[in-house]
Amino acid sequence: MTLTPCQAVHSETAIAASYQPEDISPVIGPLYDELFRRLDAAGVTCTGPGIAYYTDEPQGAGRIIVHAAVEVSAPCQDGDLRVWNLPPIDHAATIVHRGSMDTVVPTAQTLTRWIDGNGYRATGYPREVTLECPANRDDWVTELQAPVGRR
């Protein structure tokens, strides 16, 4: 179990057709490109990892809202560029995935089995915290942080 602290972030959002990697990948890459472009233009320094997180799209149909966020150094209220506090996760089950996020499903399934087998239940979508992001996507290292509660 892990407590993930409150983090000052800026994020960009878009809708994906589902929570499947094949629907998320084409959405999240351009979001991060736009996020870093806007932060650079505003002179805001990134101080921590990228954090992807997901929420249900209010109109449903299996769609989700994809949030591409990054920790930043200082508040910035410049036009529509806003820094806000990403709430902490009080209790999380975590696992580290090595490789492209296109291959994350087996790692996520391992995390789900651990949650189910240890008396917990997932209380939301896992956050994806980028620990290492070299040019070769097969060398990426990402921590999945699944919010959990006791059954």
JSON list of C-alpha atoms in Angstrom, two decimals:
[
{"chain": "A", "resi": 1, "resn": "MET", "atom": "CA", "xyz": [0.00, 0.00, 0.00]},
{"chain": "A", "resi": 2, "resn": "THR", "atom": "CA", "xyz": [1.26, 3.42, -0.92]},
{"chain": "A", "resi": 3, "resn": "LEU", "atom": "CA", "xyz": [0.15, 6.98, -0.30]},
{"chain": "A", "resi": 4, "resn": "THR", "atom": "CA", "xyz": [0.63, 9.12, -3.39]},
{"chain": "A", "resi": 5, "resn": "PRO", "atom": "CA", "xyz": [1.01, 12.75, -2.32]},
{"chain": "A", "resi": 6, "resn": "CYS", "atom": "CA", "xyz": [-0.85, 15.77, -3.60]},
{"chain": "A", "resi": 7, "resn": "GLN", "atom": "CA", "xyz": [1.01, 17.13, -6.63]},
{"chain": "A", "resi": 8, "resn": "ALA", "atom": "CA", "xyz": [0.98, 20.53, -8.37]},
{"chain": "A", "resi": 9, "resn": "VAL", "atom": "CA", "xyz": [0.28, 19.73, -12.02]},
{"chain": "A", "resi": 10, "resn": "HIS", "atom": "CA", "xyz": [-0.91, 21.15, -15.29]},
{"chain": "A", "resi": 11, "resn": "SER", "atom": "CA", "xyz": [-2.80, 18.83, -17.60]},
{"chain": "A", "resi": 12, "resn": "GLU", "atom": "CA", "xyz": [-4.36, 18.56, -21.02]},
{"chain": "A", "resi": 13, "resn": "THR", "atom": "CA", "xyz": [-7.38, 16.37, -21.65]},
{"chain": "A", "resi": 14, "resn": "ALA", "atom": "CA", "xyz": [-9.13, 14.59, -24.51]},
{"chain": "A", "resi": 15, "resn": "ILE", "atom": "CA", "xyz": [-11.64, 11.78, -25.01]},
{"chain": "A", "resi": 16, "resn": "ALA", "atom": "CA", "xyz": [-10.64, 8.21, -25.92]},
{"chain": "A", "resi": 17, "resn": "ALA", "atom": "CA", "xyz": [-13.07, 5.62, -27.28]},
{"chain": "A", "resi": 18, "resn": "SER", "atom": "CA", "xyz": [-12.18, 3.17, -24.48]},
{"chain": "A", "resi": 19, "resn": "TYR", "atom": "CA", "xyz": [-9.66, 2.35, -21.78]},
{"chain": "A", "resi": 20, "resn": "GLN", "atom": "CA", "xyz": [-7.82, -0.02, -24.15]},
{"chain": "A", "resi": 21, "resn": "PRO", "atom": "CA", "xyz": [-4.21, 0.84, -25.12]},
{"chain": "A", "resi": 22, "resn": "GLU", "atom": "CA", "xyz": [-5.11, 0.95, -28.82]},
{"chain": "A", "resi": 23, "resn": "ASP", "atom": "CA", "xyz": [-7.60, 3.76, -28.06]},
{"chain": "A", "resi": 24, "resn": "ILE", "atom": "CA", "xyz": [-5.47, 5.63, -25.53]},
{"chain": "A", "resi": 25, "resn": "SER", "atom": "CA", "xyz": [-2.11, 5.66, -27.37]},
{"chain": "A", "resi": 26, "resn": "PRO", "atom": "CA", "xyz": [-3.20, 7.86, -30.29]},
{"chain": "A", "resi": 27, "resn": "VAL", "atom": "CA", "xyz": [-4.80, 10.32, -27.85]},
{"chain": "A", "resi": 28, "resn": "ILE", "atom": "CA", "xyz": [-2.20, 10.64, -25.10]},
{"chain": "A", "resi": 29, "resn": "GLY", "atom": "CA", "xyz": [0.89, 11.27, -27.27]},
{"chain": "A", "resi": 30, "resn": "PRO", "atom": "CA", "xyz": [-0.51, 14.46, -28.84]},
{"chain": "A", "resi": 31, "resn": "LEU", "atom": "CA", "xyz": [-1.77, 15.57, -25.41]},
{"chain": "A", "resi": 32, "resn": "TYR", "atom": "CA", "xyz": [1.74, 15.41, -23.96]},
{"chain": "A", "resi": 33, "resn": "ASP", "atom": "CA", "xyz": [3.14, 17.21, -27.02]},
{"chain": "A", "resi": 34, "resn": "GLU", "atom": "CA", "xyz": [0.65, 20.06, -26.48]},
{"chain": "A", "resi": 35, "resn": "LEU", "atom": "CA", "xyz": [1.21, 20.06, -22.73]},
{"chain": "A", "resi": 36, "resn": "PHE", "atom": "CA", "xyz": [4.98, 20.48, -23.03]},
{"chain": "A", "resi": 37, "resn": "ARG", "atom": "CA", "xyz": [4.62, 23.07, -25.81]},
{"chain": "A", "resi": 38, "resn": "ARG", "atom": "CA", "xyz": [2.29, 25.21, -23.68]},
{"chain": "A", "resi": 39, "resn": "LEU", "atom": "CA", "xyz": [4.40, 24.91, -20.52]},
{"chain": "A", "resi": 40, "resn": "ASP", "atom": "CA", "xyz": [7.55, 25.81, -22.45]},
{"chain": "A", "resi": 41, "resn": "ALA", "atom": "CA", "xyz": [5.84, 28.84, -24.01]},
{"chain": "A", "resi": 42, "resn": "ALA", "atom": "CA", "xyz": [4.73, 30.01, -20.56]},
{"chain": "A", "resi": 43, "resn": "GLY", "atom": "CA", "xyz": [8.21, 29.47, -19.07]},
{"chain": "A", "resi": 44, "resn": "VAL", "atom": "CA", "xyz": [6.92, 26.89, -16.57]},
{"chain": "A", "resi": 45, "resn": "THR", "atom": "CA", "xyz": [9.48, 24.33, -15.39]},
{"chain": "A", "resi": 46, "resn": "CYS", "atom": "CA", "xyz": [8.55, 20.67, -15.11]},
{"chain": "A", "resi": 47, "resn": "THR", "atom": "CA", "xyz": [9.77, 19.30, -11.78]},
{"chain": "A", "resi": 48, "resn": "GLY", "atom": "CA", "xyz": [8.52, 15.75, -11.83]},
{"chain": "A", "resi": 49, "resn": "PRO", "atom": "CA", "xyz": [7.27, 12.93, -13.94]},
{"chain": "A", "resi": 50, "resn": "GLY", "atom": "CA", "xyz": [4.46, 12.77, -16.41]},
{"chain": "A", "resi": 51, "resn": "ILE", "atom": "CA", "xyz": [1.27, 11.45, -14.84]},
{"chain": "A", "resi": 52, "resn": "ALA", "atom": "CA", "xyz": [-1.50, 10.01, -16.98]},
{"chain": "A", "resi": 53, "resn": "TYR", "atom": "CA", "xyz": [-4.84, 9.45, -15.34]},
{"chain": "A", "resi": 54, "resn": "TYR", "atom": "CA", "xyz": [-8.34, 8.66, -16.49]},
{"chain": "A", "resi": 55, "resn": "THR", "atom": "CA", "xyz": [-11.93, 9.48, -15.60]},
{"chain": "A", "resi": 56, "resn": "ASP", "atom": "CA", "xyz": [-15.21, 8.26, -17.01]},
{"chain": "A", "resi": 57, "resn": "GLU", "atom": "CA", "xyz": [-16.68, 10.40, -19.76]},
{"chain": "A", "resi": 58, "resn": "PRO", "atom": "CA", "xyz": [-20.04, 11.68, -18.43]},
{"chain": "A", "resi": 59, "resn": "GLN", "atom": "CA", "xyz": [-21.98, 10.64, -21.54]},
{"chain": "A", "resi": 60, "resn": "GLY", "atom": "CA", "xyz": [-20.70, 7.08, -21.16]},
{"chain": "A", "resi": 61, "resn": "ALA", "atom": "CA", "xyz": [-20.65, 4.58, -24.01]},
{"chain": "A", "resi": 62, "resn": "GLY", "atom": "CA", "xyz": [-17.35, 3.23, -22.65]},
{"chain": "A", "resi": 63, "resn": "ARG", "atom": "CA", "xyz": [-15.45, 6.42, -23.47]},
{"chain": "A", "resi": 64, "resn": "ILE", "atom": "CA", "xyz": [-13.00, 7.89, -20.99]},
{"chain": "A", "resi": 65, "resn": "ILE", "atom": "CA", "xyz": [-11.36, 11.24, -20.41]},
{"chain": "A", "resi": 66, "resn": "VAL", "atom": "CA", "xyz": [-7.59, 10.99, -20.82]},
{"chain": "A", "resi": 67, "resn": "HIS", "atom": "CA", "xyz": [-5.57, 13.42, -18.70]},
{"chain": "A", "resi": 68, "resn": "ALA", "atom": "CA", "xyz": [-1.90, 14.01, -19.54]},
{"chain": "A", "resi": 69, "resn": "ALA", "atom": "CA", "xyz": [-0.33, 15.85, -16.60]},
{"chain": "A", "resi": 70, "resn": "VAL", "atom": "CA", "xyz": [3.12, 16.80, -15.37]},
{"chain": "A", "resi": 71, "resn": "GLU", "atom": "CA", "xyz": [4.42, 18.13, -12.07]},
{"chain": "A", "resi": 72, "resn": "VAL", "atom": "CA", "xyz": [5.46, 21.78, -12.24]},
{"chain": "A", "resi": 73, "resn": "SER", "atom": "CA", "xyz": [7.49, 24.10, -10.06]},
{"chain": "A", "resi": 74, "resn": "ALA", "atom": "CA", "xyz": [5.20, 27.05, -9.45]},
{"chain": "A", "resi": 75, "resn": "PRO", "atom": "CA", "xyz": [1.64, 28.22, -9.85]},
{"chain": "A", "resi": 76, "resn": "CYS", "atom": "CA", "xyz": [0.87, 29.70, -13.23]},
{"chain": "A", "resi": 77, "resn": "GLN", "atom": "CA", "xyz": [-2.40, 31.41, -14.00]},
{"chain": "A", "resi": 78, "resn": "ASP", "atom": "CA", "xyz": [-1.71, 32.56, -17.56]},
{"chain": "A", "resi": 79, "resn": "GLY", "atom": "CA", "xyz": [-4.81, 32.58, -19.76]},
{"chain": "A", "resi": 80, "resn": "ASP", "atom": "CA", "xyz": [-6.22, 29.07, -19.77]},
{"chain": "A", "resi": 81, "resn": "LEU", "atom": "CA", "xyz": [-2.96, 27.55, -18.46]},
{"chain": "A", "resi": 82, "resn": "ARG", "atom": "CA", "xyz": [-3.75, 26.59, -14.87]},
{"chain": "A", "resi": 83, "resn": "VAL", "atom": "CA", "xyz": [-1.74, 24.71, -12.30]},
{"chain": "A", "resi": 84, "resn": "TRP", "atom": "CA", "xyz": [-3.77, 22.81, -9.76]},
{"chain": "A", "resi": 85, "resn": "ASN", "atom": "CA", "xyz": [-3.27, 20.14, -7.13]},
{"chain": "A", "resi": 86, "resn": "LEU", "atom": "CA", "xyz": [-3.81, 16.56, -8.26]},
{"chain": "A", "resi": 87, "resn": "PRO", "atom": "CA", "xyz": [-5.40, 14.96, -5.18]},
{"chain": "A", "resi": 88, "resn": "PRO", "atom": "CA", "xyz": [-3.47, 12.28, -3.35]},
{"chain": "A", "resi": 89, "resn": "ILE", "atom": "CA", "xyz": [-4.42, 8.62, -3.46]},
{"chain": "A", "resi": 90, "resn": "ASP", "atom": "CA", "xyz": [-4.81, 7.53, 0.16]},
{"chain": "A", "resi": 91, "resn": "HIS", "atom": "CA", "xyz": [-4.33, 3.81, -0.53]},
{"chain": "A", "resi": 92, "resn": "ALA", "atom": "CA", "xyz": [-2.83, 2.45, -3.72]},
{"chain": "A", "resi": 93, "resn": "ALA", "atom": "CA", "xyz": [-1.58, -0.85, -5.01]},
{"chain": "A", "resi": 94, "resn": "THR", "atom": "CA", "xyz": [1.36, -0.27, -7.33]},
{"chain": "A", "resi": 95, "resn": "ILE", "atom": "CA", "xyz": [3.38, -2.16, -9.91]},
{"chain": "A", "resi": 96, "resn": "VAL", "atom": "CA", "xyz": [6.18, -1.13, -12.27]},
{"chain": "A", "resi": 97, "resn": "HIS", "atom": "CA", "xyz": [5.77, -1.77, -16.00]},
{"chain": "A", "resi": 98, "resn": "ARG", "atom": "CA", "xyz": [8.84, -1.92, -18.22]},
{"chain": "A", "resi": 99, "resn": "GLY", "atom": "CA", "xyz": [8.30, -1.31, -21.91]},
{"chain": "A", "resi": 100, "resn": "SER", "atom": "CA", "xyz": [5.93, 0.51, -24.21]},
{"chain": "A", "resi": 101, "resn": "MET", "atom": "CA", "xyz": [2.52, 1.32, -22.79]},
{"chain": "A", "resi": 102, "resn": "ASP", "atom": "CA", "xyz": [1.15, -0.54, -25.80]},
{"chain": "A", "resi": 103, "resn": "THR", "atom": "CA", "xyz": [2.16, -3.71, -23.91]},
{"chain": "A", "resi": 104, "resn": "VAL", "atom": "CA", "xyz": [0.84, -2.74, -20.47]},
{"chain": "A", "resi": 105, "resn": "VAL", "atom": "CA", "xyz": [-2.17, -5.09, -20.35]},
{"chain": "A", "resi": 106, "resn": "PRO", "atom": "CA", "xyz": [-0.36, -8.11, -18.78]},
{"chain": "A", "resi": 107, "resn": "THR", "atom": "CA", "xyz": [1.18, -5.85, -16.11]},
{"chain": "A", "resi": 108, "resn": "ALA", "atom": "CA", "xyz": [-2.22, -4.29, -15.37]},
{"chain": "A", "resi": 109, "resn": "GLN", "atom": "CA", "xyz": [-3.75, -7.77, -15.14]},
{"chain": "A", "resi": 110, "resn": "THR", "atom": "CA", "xyz": [-1.07, -8.80, -12.61]},
{"chain": "A", "resi": 111, "resn": "LEU", "atom": "CA", "xyz": [-1.93, -5.73, -10.53]},
{"chain": "A", "resi": 112, "resn": "THR", "atom": "CA", "xyz": [-5.66, -6.52, -10.73]},
{"chain": "A", "resi": 113, "resn": "ARG", "atom": "CA", "xyz": [-5.07, -10.12, -9.63]},
{"chain": "A", "resi": 114, "resn": "TRP", "atom": "CA", "xyz": [-3.03, -8.90, -6.65]},
{"chain": "A", "resi": 115, "resn": "ILE", "atom": "CA", "xyz": [-5.77, -6.44, -5.66]},
{"chain": "A", "resi": 116, "resn": "ASP", "atom": "CA", "xyz": [-8.48, -9.11, -5.90]},
{"chain": "A", "resi": 117, "resn": "GLY", "atom": "CA", "xyz": [-6.39, -11.77, -4.15]},
{"chain": "A", "resi": 118, "resn": "ASN", "atom": "CA", "xyz": [-5.49, -9.61, -1.16]},
{"chain": "A", "resi": 119, "resn": "GLY", "atom": "CA", "xyz": [-8.87, -8.38, 0.02]},
{"chain": "A", "resi": 120, "resn": "TYR", "atom": "CA", "xyz": [-8.98, -5.08, -1.85]},
{"chain": "A", "resi": 121, "resn": "ARG", "atom": "CA", "xyz": [-11.13, -3.59, -4.57]},
{"chain": "A", "resi": 122, "resn": "ALA", "atom": "CA", "xyz": [-10.15, -1.02, -7.16]},
{"chain": "A", "resi": 123, "resn": "THR", "atom": "CA", "xyz": [-11.78, 2.36, -6.55]},
{"chain": "A", "resi": 124, "resn": "GLY", "atom": "CA", "xyz": [-10.77, 4.01, -9.81]},
{"chain": "A", "resi": 125, "resn": "TYR", "atom": "CA", "xyz": [-8.51, 3.81, -12.84]},
{"chain": "A", "resi": 126, "resn": "PRO", "atom": "CA", "xyz": [-4.77, 3.45, -12.16]},
{"chain": "A", "resi": 127, "resn": "ARG", "atom": "CA", "xyz": [-2.55, 6.48, -12.60]},
{"chain": "A", "resi": 128, "resn": "GLU", "atom": "CA", "xyz": [0.48, 5.99, -14.82]},
{"chain": "A", "resi": 129, "resn": "VAL", "atom": "CA", "xyz": [3.59, 7.73, -13.50]},
{"chain": "A", "resi": 130, "resn": "THR", "atom": "CA", "xyz": [6.42, 7.89, -16.02]},
{"chain": "A", "resi": 131, "resn": "LEU", "atom": "CA", "xyz": [9.67, 7.02, -14.24]},
{"chain": "A", "resi": 132, "resn": "GLU", "atom": "CA", "xyz": [11.87, 6.76, -17.35]},
{"chain": "A", "resi": 133, "resn": "CYS", "atom": "CA", "xyz": [10.94, 7.87, -20.86]},
{"chain": "A", "resi": 134, "resn": "PRO", "atom": "CA", "xyz": [13.87, 7.40, -23.28]},
{"chain": "A", "resi": 135, "resn": "ALA", "atom": "CA", "xyz": [13.40, 7.68, -27.03]},
{"chain": "A", "resi": 136, "resn": "ASN", "atom": "CA", "xyz": [13.05, 3.91, -27.39]},
{"chain": "A", "resi": 137, "resn": "ARG", "atom": "CA", "xyz": [9.54, 3.15, -26.09]},
{"chain": "A", "resi": 138, "resn": "ASP", "atom": "CA", "xyz": [10.57, -0.42, -25.26]},
{"chain": "A", "resi": 139, "resn": "ASP", "atom": "CA", "xyz": [12.84, 1.04, -22.55]},
{"chain": "A", "resi": 140, "resn": "TRP", "atom": "CA", "xyz": [10.12, 3.07, -20.80]},
{"chain": "A", "resi": 141, "resn": "VAL", "atom": "CA", "xyz": [9.53, 2.50, -17.09]},
{"chain": "A", "resi": 142, "resn": "THR", "atom": "CA", "xyz": [6.07, 3.37, -15.75]},
{"chain": "A", "resi": 143, "resn": "GLU", "atom": "CA", "xyz": [4.55, 2.89, -12.31]},
{"chain": "A", "resi": 144, "resn": "LEU", "atom": "CA", "xyz": [0.86, 2.02, -12.22]},
{"chain": "A", "resi": 145, "resn": "GLN", "atom": "CA", "xyz": [-0.84, 3.35, -9.07]},
{"chain": "A", "resi": 146, "resn": "ALA", "atom": "CA", "xyz": [-4.29, 1.82, -8.58]},
{"chain": "A", "resi": 147, "resn": "PRO", "atom": "CA", "xyz": [-6.47, 3.44, -5.92]},
{"chain": "A", "resi": 148, "resn": "VAL", "atom": "CA", "xyz": [-7.88, 0.72, -3.66]},
{"chain": "A", "resi": 149, "resn": "GLY", "atom": "CA", "xyz": [-10.12, 0.19, -0.67]},
{"chain": "A", "resi": 150, "resn": "ARG", "atom": "CA", "xyz": [-10.86, -2.83, 1.50]},
{"chain": "A", "resi": 151, "resn": "ARG", "atom": "CA", "xyz": [-13.70, -5.09, 0.43]}
]
